């Protein structure tokens, strides 16, 4: 069995495990950030679950690296997976891989495929916004001179940042909060580009096929 087939079978077999680990990771992280009044033991349990989920991501990454046969080049070829491993809160960014798959289908317009990209991009933006709001709130709400004091403030700021509006009524003041802001701005532009690029590609395919069907001279 060749390496590509083995890697594909690994991804197919462990997709649900990774989806479950992602859900557990987000849930445990959310509880740790928002549930300040929980007993210390419960917070420690949430931290343990978070670390265990990250370990699952690391094992999956290592297995795919080994099965790919690429050696150190795997890090460069699968750079997005590498970023997501280091920063698990950015897992929604894997929507970019779906966009690349769509771009390889130029034989005929497939609205269902492009529509799925738009839907997944919307879901990814929602998840990314939620995790970004959690991360910013965790860093900002206890900082001196902070303007993001509640989780609601953080959600409002995250929405305006992902939409590249930036009202400026609430802004991060800590170095880590501002670093997260830079990531969110870049992610907002990337997700917007994914949706518009997919829709534009579909329109070009439709118009090209209409031109092919048009009788000469029209």
PDB file of C-alpha atoms in Angstrom:
ATOM      1  CA  UNK A   1       0.000   0.000   0.000  1.00  0.00           C
ATOM      2  CA  UNK A   2       1.500   3.370  -1.008  1.00  0.00           C
ATOM      3  CA  UNK A   3       2.061   6.213   1.421  1.00  0.00           C
ATOM      4  CA  UNK A   4      -0.672   8.464  -0.009  1.00  0.00           C
ATOM      5  CA  UNK A   5      -3.247   5.701   0.457  1.00  0.00           C
ATOM      6  CA  UNK A   6      -2.086   4.999   4.014  1.00  0.00           C
ATOM      7  CA  UNK A   7      -2.243   8.689   4.927  1.00  0.00           C
ATOM      8  CA  UNK A   8      -5.713   8.996   3.381  1.00  0.00           C
ATOM      9  CA  UNK A   9      -7.000   5.970   5.284  1.00  0.00           C
ATOM     10  CA  UNK A  10      -5.564   7.373   8.515  1.00  0.00           C
ATOM     11  CA  UNK A  11      -7.382  10.683   7.996  1.00  0.00           C
ATOM     12  CA  UNK A  12     -10.630   8.921   7.103  1.00  0.00           C
ATOM     13  CA  UNK A  13     -10.459   6.619  10.104  1.00  0.00           C
ATOM     14  CA  UNK A  14      -9.651   9.312  12.654  1.00  0.00           C
ATOM     15  CA  UNK A  15     -11.833  12.175  11.414  1.00  0.00           C
ATOM     16  CA  UNK A  16     -14.493  11.663  14.058  1.00  0.00           C
ATOM     17  CA  UNK A  17     -11.900  11.315  16.809  1.00  0.00           C
ATOM     18  CA  UNK A  18     -10.353  14.645  15.863  1.00  0.00           C
ATOM     19  CA  UNK A  19     -13.786  16.278  15.623  1.00  0.00           C
ATOM     20  CA  UNK A  20     -14.614  15.028  19.115  1.00  0.00           C
ATOM     21  CA  UNK A  21     -11.260  16.158  20.457  1.00  0.00           C
ATOM     22  CA  UNK A  22     -11.803  19.599  18.927  1.00  0.00           C
ATOM     23  CA  UNK A  23     -15.226  19.870  20.599  1.00  0.00           C
ATOM     24  CA  UNK A  24     -13.815  18.779  23.957  1.00  0.00           C
ATOM     25  CA  UNK A  25     -10.889  21.182  23.595  1.00  0.00           C
ATOM     26  CA  UNK A  26     -13.191  24.128  22.934  1.00  0.00           C
ATOM     27  CA  UNK A  27     -15.596  23.136  25.726  1.00  0.00           C
ATOM     28  CA  UNK A  28     -12.898  22.709  28.369  1.00  0.00           C
ATOM     29  CA  UNK A  29     -11.206  25.940  27.344  1.00  0.00           C
ATOM     30  CA  UNK A  30     -14.520  27.816  27.471  1.00  0.00           C
ATOM     31  CA  UNK A  31     -15.256  26.555  30.973  1.00  0.00           C
ATOM     32  CA  UNK A  32     -11.804  27.535  32.205  1.00  0.00           C
ATOM     33  CA  UNK A  33     -12.139  31.065  30.820  1.00  0.00           C
ATOM     34  CA  UNK A  34     -15.751  31.866  31.716  1.00  0.00           C
ATOM     35  CA  UNK A  35     -16.532  29.785  34.817  1.00  0.00           C
ATOM     36  CA  UNK A  36     -14.470  31.733  37.348  1.00  0.00           C
ATOM     37  CA  UNK A  37     -16.441  30.483  40.355  1.00  0.00           C
ATOM     38  CA  UNK A  38     -15.881  26.766  39.791  1.00  0.00           C
ATOM     39  CA  UNK A  39     -13.884  24.875  42.444  1.00  0.00           C
ATOM     40  CA  UNK A  40     -10.184  24.562  41.736  1.00  0.00           C
ATOM     41  CA  UNK A  41     -10.504  20.831  41.149  1.00  0.00           C
ATOM     42  CA  UNK A  42     -12.951  21.318  38.267  1.00  0.00           C
ATOM     43  CA  UNK A  43     -10.729  23.945  36.679  1.00  0.00           C
ATOM     44  CA  UNK A  44      -7.751  21.578  36.939  1.00  0.00           C
ATOM     45  CA  UNK A  45      -9.849  18.849  35.300  1.00  0.00           C
ATOM     46  CA  UNK A  46     -10.693  21.189  32.418  1.00  0.00           C
ATOM     47  CA  UNK A  47      -6.997  21.971  32.015  1.00  0.00           C
ATOM     48  CA  UNK A  48      -6.210  18.244  31.918  1.00  0.00           C
ATOM     49  CA  UNK A  49      -8.866  17.690  29.230  1.00  0.00           C
ATOM     50  CA  UNK A  50      -7.465  20.586  27.211  1.00  0.00           C
ATOM     51  CA  UNK A  51      -3.934  19.151  27.356  1.00  0.00           C
ATOM     52  CA  UNK A  52      -5.187  15.654  26.519  1.00  0.00           C
ATOM     53  CA  UNK A  53      -6.980  16.960  23.418  1.00  0.00           C
ATOM     54  CA  UNK A  54      -3.839  18.795  22.341  1.00  0.00           C
ATOM     55  CA  UNK A  55      -1.936  15.524  22.742  1.00  0.00           C
ATOM     56  CA  UNK A  56      -4.440  13.859  20.378  1.00  0.00           C
ATOM     57  CA  UNK A  57      -3.763  16.599  17.804  1.00  0.00           C
ATOM     58  CA  UNK A  58      -0.019  16.083  18.231  1.00  0.00           C
ATOM     59  CA  UNK A  59      -0.300  12.300  17.735  1.00  0.00           C
ATOM     60  CA  UNK A  60      -2.381  12.815  14.589  1.00  0.00           C
ATOM     61  CA  UNK A  61       0.136  15.319  13.232  1.00  0.00           C
ATOM     62  CA  UNK A  62       3.058  12.964  13.937  1.00  0.00           C
ATOM     63  CA  UNK A  63       1.270  10.003  12.328  1.00  0.00           C
ATOM     64  CA  UNK A  64       0.440  11.936   9.162  1.00  0.00           C
ATOM     65  CA  UNK A  65       4.025  13.192   9.011  1.00  0.00           C
ATOM     66  CA  UNK A  66       5.316   9.621   9.159  1.00  0.00           C
ATOM     67  CA  UNK A  67       2.781   8.238   6.675  1.00  0.00           C
ATOM     68  CA  UNK A  68       3.381  11.055   4.176  1.00  0.00           C
ATOM     69  CA  UNK A  69       6.994  10.053   3.576  1.00  0.00           C
ATOM     70  CA  UNK A  70       7.909  13.719   3.085  1.00  0.00           C
ATOM     71  CA  UNK A  71      10.284  13.977   6.000  1.00  0.00           C
ATOM     72  CA  UNK A  72      10.990  17.554   7.172  1.00  0.00           C
ATOM     73  CA  UNK A  73       9.256  18.875   4.040  1.00  0.00           C
ATOM     74  CA  UNK A  74       5.938  17.904   5.643  1.00  0.00           C
ATOM     75  CA  UNK A  75       6.126  21.026   7.818  1.00  0.00           C
ATOM     76  CA  UNK A  76       6.394  23.259   4.744  1.00  0.00           C
ATOM     77  CA  UNK A  77       3.861  21.418   2.599  1.00  0.00           C
ATOM     78  CA  UNK A  78       1.312  21.200   5.421  1.00  0.00           C
ATOM     79  CA  UNK A  79       2.103  24.533   6.998  1.00  0.00           C
ATOM     80  CA  UNK A  80      -1.498  25.181   8.018  1.00  0.00           C
ATOM     81  CA  UNK A  81      -1.636  21.946  10.006  1.00  0.00           C
ATOM     82  CA  UNK A  82       1.596  22.995  11.699  1.00  0.00           C
ATOM     83  CA  UNK A  83       0.159  26.360  12.701  1.00  0.00           C
ATOM     84  CA  UNK A  84      -3.011  24.704  13.996  1.00  0.00           C
ATOM     85  CA  UNK A  85      -0.950  22.267  16.075  1.00  0.00           C
ATOM     86  CA  UNK A  86       0.930  25.110  17.746  1.00  0.00           C
ATOM     87  CA  UNK A  87      -2.236  27.205  18.162  1.00  0.00           C
ATOM     88  CA  UNK A  88      -5.207  24.787  18.418  1.00  0.00           C
ATOM     89  CA  UNK A  89      -7.662  27.673  18.715  1.00  0.00           C
ATOM     90  CA  UNK A  90      -7.004  28.328  15.031  1.00  0.00           C
ATOM     91  CA  UNK A  91      -8.385  24.935  13.891  1.00  0.00           C
ATOM     92  CA  UNK A  92     -11.226  26.674  11.959  1.00  0.00           C
ATOM     93  CA  UNK A  93      -8.567  27.986   9.585  1.00  0.00           C
ATOM     94  CA  UNK A  94      -8.438  24.563   7.930  1.00  0.00           C
ATOM     95  CA  UNK A  95     -11.240  25.906   5.707  1.00  0.00           C
ATOM     96  CA  UNK A  96      -8.402  27.140   3.465  1.00  0.00           C
ATOM     97  CA  UNK A  97      -7.648  23.530   2.570  1.00  0.00           C
ATOM     98  CA  UNK A  98     -11.220  23.088   1.345  1.00  0.00           C
ATOM     99  CA  UNK A  99     -10.862  26.187  -0.804  1.00  0.00           C
ATOM    100  CA  UNK A 100      -7.765  24.690  -2.418  1.00  0.00           C
ATOM    101  CA  UNK A 101      -9.740  21.535  -3.192  1.00  0.00           C
ATOM    102  CA  UNK A 102     -12.460  23.576  -4.882  1.00  0.00           C
ATOM    103  CA  UNK A 103      -9.923  25.347  -7.056  1.00  0.00           C
ATOM    104  CA  UNK A 104      -8.857  21.975  -8.462  1.00  0.00           C
ATOM    105  CA  UNK A 105     -12.372  21.376  -9.887  1.00  0.00           C
ATOM    106  CA  UNK A 106     -12.442  23.489 -13.042  1.00  0.00           C
ATOM    107  CA  UNK A 107     -14.177  21.008 -15.354  1.00  0.00           C
ATOM    108  CA  UNK A 108     -17.724  22.248 -14.751  1.00  0.00           C
ATOM    109  CA  UNK A 109     -19.527  24.582 -12.335  1.00  0.00           C
ATOM    110  CA  UNK A 110     -20.528  22.758  -9.162  1.00  0.00           C
ATOM    111  CA  UNK A 111     -22.701  25.015  -7.060  1.00  0.00           C
ATOM    112  CA  UNK A 112     -23.090  22.409  -4.324  1.00  0.00           C
ATOM    113  CA  UNK A 113     -19.346  22.212  -3.775  1.00  0.00           C
ATOM    114  CA  UNK A 114     -18.881  25.973  -3.781  1.00  0.00           C
ATOM    115  CA  UNK A 115     -21.911  26.409  -1.570  1.00  0.00           C
ATOM    116  CA  UNK A 116     -20.395  23.990   0.932  1.00  0.00           C
ATOM    117  CA  UNK A 117     -17.240  26.081   1.009  1.00  0.00           C
ATOM    118  CA  UNK A 118     -19.318  29.177   1.793  1.00  0.00           C
ATOM    119  CA  UNK A 119     -21.208  27.346   4.550  1.00  0.00           C
ATOM    120  CA  UNK A 120     -18.041  25.898   6.068  1.00  0.00           C
ATOM    121  CA  UNK A 121     -16.376  29.301   5.874  1.00  0.00           C
ATOM    122  CA  UNK A 122     -19.303  30.809   7.760  1.00  0.00           C
ATOM    123  CA  UNK A 123     -19.098  28.115  10.424  1.00  0.00           C
ATOM    124  CA  UNK A 124     -15.338  28.567  10.640  1.00  0.00           C
ATOM    125  CA  UNK A 125     -15.744  32.320  11.054  1.00  0.00           C
ATOM    126  CA  UNK A 126     -18.220  31.702  13.878  1.00  0.00           C
ATOM    127  CA  UNK A 127     -15.937  29.240  15.660  1.00  0.00           C
ATOM    128  CA  UNK A 128     -12.890  31.402  15.081  1.00  0.00           C
ATOM    129  CA  UNK A 129     -14.727  34.462  16.380  1.00  0.00           C
ATOM    130  CA  UNK A 130     -15.877  32.604  19.479  1.00  0.00           C
ATOM    131  CA  UNK A 131     -12.439  31.224  20.314  1.00  0.00           C
ATOM    132  CA  UNK A 132     -10.844  34.596  19.566  1.00  0.00           C
ATOM    133  CA  UNK A 133     -13.305  36.301  21.891  1.00  0.00           C
ATOM    134  CA  UNK A 134     -12.450  33.788  24.614  1.00  0.00           C
ATOM    135  CA  UNK A 135      -8.718  34.301  24.176  1.00  0.00           C
ATOM    136  CA  UNK A 136      -8.970  38.089  24.175  1.00  0.00           C
ATOM    137  CA  UNK A 137     -11.282  38.121  27.199  1.00  0.00           C
ATOM    138  CA  UNK A 138      -8.887  35.862  29.107  1.00  0.00           C
ATOM    139  CA  UNK A 139      -6.003  38.256  28.460  1.00  0.00           C
ATOM    140  CA  UNK A 140      -7.813  41.568  28.799  1.00  0.00           C
ATOM    141  CA  UNK A 141     -10.516  41.596  31.476  1.00  0.00           C
ATOM    142  CA  UNK A 142      -8.085  41.837  34.410  1.00  0.00           C
ATOM    143  CA  UNK A 143      -5.505  44.097  32.732  1.00  0.00           C
ATOM    144  CA  UNK A 144      -4.951  47.673  33.965  1.00  0.00           C
ATOM    145  CA  UNK A 145      -6.809  50.293  31.889  1.00  0.00           C
ATOM    146  CA  UNK A 146      -8.659  47.521  30.036  1.00  0.00           C
ATOM    147  CA  UNK A 147     -11.684  48.436  27.906  1.00  0.00           C
ATOM    148  CA  UNK A 148     -12.716  44.807  27.298  1.00  0.00           C
ATOM    149  CA  UNK A 149     -14.177  44.018  30.717  1.00  0.00           C
ATOM    150  CA  UNK A 150     -16.891  41.460  29.917  1.00  0.00           C
ATOM    151  CA  UNK A 151     -17.200  38.560  27.536  1.00  0.00           C
ATOM    152  CA  UNK A 152     -19.889  40.530  25.710  1.00  0.00           C
ATOM    153  CA  UNK A 153     -17.374  43.324  25.099  1.00  0.00           C
ATOM    154  CA  UNK A 154     -14.964  40.742  23.735  1.00  0.00           C
ATOM    155  CA  UNK A 155     -17.560  39.250  21.378  1.00  0.00           C
ATOM    156  CA  UNK A 156     -18.470  42.714  20.063  1.00  0.00           C
ATOM    157  CA  UNK A 157     -14.818  43.578  19.507  1.00  0.00           C
ATOM    158  CA  UNK A 158     -14.157  40.235  17.776  1.00  0.00           C
ATOM    159  CA  UNK A 159     -17.096  40.676  15.390  1.00  0.00           C
ATOM    160  CA  UNK A 160     -15.975  44.156  14.369  1.00  0.00           C
ATOM    161  CA  UNK A 161     -12.389  42.916  13.944  1.00  0.00           C
ATOM    162  CA  UNK A 162     -13.280  39.885  11.795  1.00  0.00           C
ATOM    163  CA  UNK A 163     -15.495  42.115   9.674  1.00  0.00           C
ATOM    164  CA  UNK A 164     -12.525  44.509   9.298  1.00  0.00           C
ATOM    165  CA  UNK A 165     -14.713  47.367  10.550  1.00  0.00           C
ATOM    166  CA  UNK A 166     -12.846  48.255  13.739  1.00  0.00           C
ATOM    167  CA  UNK A 167     -15.060  50.799  15.536  1.00  0.00           C
ATOM    168  CA  UNK A 168     -12.403  51.417  18.194  1.00  0.00           C
ATOM    169  CA  UNK A 169     -14.836  51.733  21.107  1.00  0.00           C
ATOM    170  CA  UNK A 170     -13.159  48.767  22.817  1.00  0.00           C
ATOM    171  CA  UNK A 171      -9.595  47.718  22.051  1.00  0.00           C
ATOM    172  CA  UNK A 172      -7.057  45.304  23.528  1.00  0.00           C
ATOM    173  CA  UNK A 173      -4.322  46.877  25.646  1.00  0.00           C
ATOM    174  CA  UNK A 174      -2.099  43.881  26.454  1.00  0.00           C
ATOM    175  CA  UNK A 175       0.640  42.645  24.105  1.00  0.00           C
ATOM    176  CA  UNK A 176      -0.968  39.199  23.838  1.00  0.00           C
ATOM    177  CA  UNK A 177      -4.397  40.710  23.216  1.00  0.00           C
ATOM    178  CA  UNK A 178      -3.012  42.815  20.387  1.00  0.00           C
ATOM    179  CA  UNK A 179      -1.214  39.784  18.946  1.00  0.00           C
ATOM    180  CA  UNK A 180      -4.528  37.913  18.892  1.00  0.00           C
ATOM    181  CA  UNK A 181      -6.069  40.956  17.192  1.00  0.00           C
ATOM    182  CA  UNK A 182      -3.521  40.747  14.376  1.00  0.00           C
ATOM    183  CA  UNK A 183      -4.338  37.060  13.868  1.00  0.00           C
ATOM    184  CA  UNK A 184      -8.063  37.770  13.799  1.00  0.00           C
ATOM    185  CA  UNK A 185      -7.655  40.551  11.236  1.00  0.00           C
ATOM    186  CA  UNK A 186      -5.637  38.240   8.976  1.00  0.00           C
ATOM    187  CA  UNK A 187      -8.129  35.410   9.466  1.00  0.00           C
ATOM    188  CA  UNK A 188     -11.069  37.671   8.676  1.00  0.00           C
ATOM    189  CA  UNK A 189      -9.469  38.692   5.399  1.00  0.00           C
ATOM    190  CA  UNK A 190      -8.581  35.068   4.571  1.00  0.00           C
ATOM    191  CA  UNK A 191     -12.098  33.773   5.215  1.00  0.00           C
ATOM    192  CA  UNK A 192     -13.655  36.623   3.245  1.00  0.00           C
ATOM    193  CA  UNK A 193     -11.286  35.887   0.387  1.00  0.00           C
ATOM    194  CA  UNK A 194     -12.216  32.201   0.512  1.00  0.00           C
ATOM    195  CA  UNK A 195     -15.926  32.896   0.108  1.00  0.00           C
ATOM    196  CA  UNK A 196     -15.603  35.596  -2.539  1.00  0.00           C
ATOM    197  CA  UNK A 197     -12.965  33.618  -4.438  1.00  0.00           C
ATOM    198  CA  UNK A 198     -15.097  30.474  -4.474  1.00  0.00           C
ATOM    199  CA  UNK A 199     -18.200  32.369  -5.616  1.00  0.00           C
ATOM    200  CA  UNK A 200     -16.251  34.272  -8.249  1.00  0.00           C
ATOM    201  CA  UNK A 201     -14.709  31.049  -9.550  1.00  0.00           C
ATOM    202  CA  UNK A 202     -18.163  29.486  -9.876  1.00  0.00           C
ATOM    203  CA  UNK A 203     -19.487  32.515 -11.776  1.00  0.00           C
ATOM    204  CA  UNK A 204     -16.553  32.431 -14.210  1.00  0.00           C
ATOM    205  CA  UNK A 205     -17.184  28.740 -14.894  1.00  0.00           C
ATOM    206  CA  UNK A 206     -20.889  29.384 -15.535  1.00  0.00           C
ATOM    207  CA  UNK A 207     -20.187  32.268 -17.927  1.00  0.00           C
ATOM    208  CA  UNK A 208     -17.508  30.250 -19.736  1.00  0.00           C
ATOM    209  CA  UNK A 209     -19.922  27.376 -20.335  1.00  0.00           C
ATOM    210  CA  UNK A 210     -22.595  29.774 -21.582  1.00  0.00           C
ATOM    211  CA  UNK A 211     -20.110  31.223 -24.081  1.00  0.00           C
ATOM    212  CA  UNK A 212     -19.262  27.718 -25.280  1.00  0.00           C
ATOM    213  CA  UNK A 213     -22.934  26.944 -25.926  1.00  0.00           C
ATOM    214  CA  UNK A 214     -23.615  30.218 -27.750  1.00  0.00           C
ATOM    215  CA  UNK A 215     -23.783  29.819 -31.572  1.00  0.00           C
ATOM    216  CA  UNK A 216     -20.951  31.480 -33.511  1.00  0.00           C
ATOM    217  CA  UNK A 217     -21.661  35.070 -34.469  1.00  0.00           C
ATOM    218  CA  UNK A 218     -23.982  35.835 -31.546  1.00  0.00           C
TER     219      UNK A 218
END
